């Protein structure tokens, strides 16, 4: 029922920037939180950033000051602005939402981010 479409991944050099987008099939206010996670090959998926329906944000310590999560209410879209990218940021990035009322998680298909030296 809830669909998430991610875009914006790609290949960049260290120090570069990318902006990831997560377009949803429903209003942002349908969700308790929206967030971004990443997973490198052979490693566990890790949380990197979340934003609540009220607009409160949190980011993981290793990306704090470099990554910014934001939203467009009109476009039903959440963004992850990634600046000063490092090779260790290389991973598949996933968008996740938690629905309101009866909490349930939905995941996007993932988008590859590769940062070269």
Coordinates of C-alpha atoms in Angstrom, one line a residue:
X1 CA 0.0 0.0 0.0
X2 CA 2.8 2.4 0.9
X3 CA 5.3 2.8 -1.9
X4 CA 8.7 4.5 -1.7
X5 CA 10.8 5.4 -4.7
X6 CA 14.4 6.3 -4.2
X7 CA 16.7 8.2 -6.5
X8 CA 19.8 10.3 -6.6
X9 CA 22.5 7.8 -6.0
X10 CA 25.7 7.6 -8.1
X11 CA 29.4 7.8 -8.3
X12 CA 31.3 10.8 -6.9
X13 CA 34.8 11.6 -5.8
X14 CA 35.7 12.1 -2.2
X15 CA 34.7 15.5 -1.0
X16 CA 31.8 15.7 -3.4
X17 CA 28.1 15.9 -2.8
X18 CA 24.9 14.0 -3.6
X19 CA 21.3 14.5 -2.8
X20 CA 19.1 11.4 -2.3
X21 CA 15.3 11.6 -2.7
X22 CA 12.6 9.3 -1.4
X23 CA 9.2 10.0 -2.9
X24 CA 6.2 8.5 -1.1
X25 CA 2.8 7.4 -2.2
X26 CA 1.2 9.1 0.8
X27 CA 1.5 12.3 2.8
X28 CA 4.5 12.7 5.0
X29 CA 2.0 13.1 7.9
X30 CA 0.9 9.5 7.4
X31 CA 4.2 8.5 9.0
X32 CA 5.6 8.7 12.5
X33 CA 9.1 8.9 11.2
X34 CA 11.0 8.7 7.9
X35 CA 14.6 7.8 7.8
X36 CA 17.7 6.8 5.8
X37 CA 19.8 3.7 6.4
X38 CA 22.8 2.3 4.6
X39 CA 24.4 -1.1 4.1
X40 CA 27.8 -1.9 2.7
X41 CA 28.5 -5.4 1.3
X42 CA 29.0 -8.0 4.1
X43 CA 28.0 -5.5 6.8
X44 CA 24.9 -4.8 8.8
X45 CA 22.4 -2.2 7.8
X46 CA 22.9 0.9 9.9
X47 CA 20.7 3.9 10.7
X48 CA 22.0 7.3 9.5
X49 CA 19.2 9.8 9.8
X50 CA 15.5 10.3 10.7
X51 CA 12.9 13.0 10.6
X52 CA 9.6 13.0 12.5
X53 CA 6.3 14.2 11.2
X54 CA 6.8 17.3 13.3
X55 CA 10.1 18.0 11.6
X56 CA 12.5 17.0 14.3
X57 CA 15.8 15.5 12.9
X58 CA 18.5 13.2 14.2
X59 CA 21.7 12.0 12.4
X60 CA 24.3 9.4 13.2
X61 CA 27.5 10.7 14.8
X62 CA 29.8 9.6 11.9
X63 CA 27.8 11.7 9.4
X64 CA 26.8 14.6 11.7
X65 CA 27.8 17.9 10.1
X66 CA 28.0 16.4 6.7
X67 CA 24.6 14.9 6.0
X68 CA 21.3 16.7 6.3
X69 CA 17.8 15.1 6.3
X70 CA 14.9 17.3 5.1
X71 CA 11.5 17.1 3.6
X72 CA 9.1 18.6 1.1
X73 CA 5.5 18.4 2.3
X74 CA 4.1 19.5 -1.0
X75 CA 6.0 16.8 -2.9
X76 CA 5.6 14.0 -0.3
X77 CA 9.4 13.6 -0.5
X78 CA 12.2 13.2 2.0
X79 CA 15.8 14.1 1.1
X80 CA 19.2 13.3 2.3
X81 CA 21.8 15.9 1.4
X82 CA 25.3 14.4 1.6
X83 CA 28.3 16.7 1.5
X84 CA 32.0 16.1 2.0
X85 CA 31.5 12.5 1.1
X86 CA 34.2 9.9 2.1
X87 CA 35.0 6.5 0.6
X88 CA 33.6 4.9 3.8
X89 CA 30.2 6.4 2.9
X90 CA 30.0 3.9 0.0
X91 CA 26.9 1.7 0.5
X92 CA 23.4 1.1 -0.7
X93 CA 21.2 3.7 0.9
X94 CA 17.6 2.8 1.8
X95 CA 14.6 4.9 2.7
X96 CA 12.3 3.7 5.5
X97 CA 9.0 4.9 6.9
X98 CA 7.0 3.9 9.9
X99 CA 3.2 4.3 9.5
X100 CA 1.1 6.0 12.2
X101 CA -1.6 4.3 14.2
X102 CA -0.6 0.7 13.7
X103 CA 3.2 1.1 13.4
X104 CA 4.6 -0.8 10.4
X105 CA 7.8 -0.3 8.4
X106 CA 8.1 0.1 4.7
X107 CA 11.4 0.1 2.8
X108 CA 12.5 1.6 -0.5
X109 CA 14.4 -0.4 -3.1
X110 CA 17.7 1.2 -2.3
X111 CA 20.1 3.4 -4.3
X112 CA 23.8 2.8 -4.7
X113 CA 26.2 5.5 -3.5
X114 CA 29.9 5.0 -4.4
X115 CA 32.6 7.4 -3.3
X116 CA 36.0 7.1 -4.9
X117 CA 39.3 8.3 -3.5

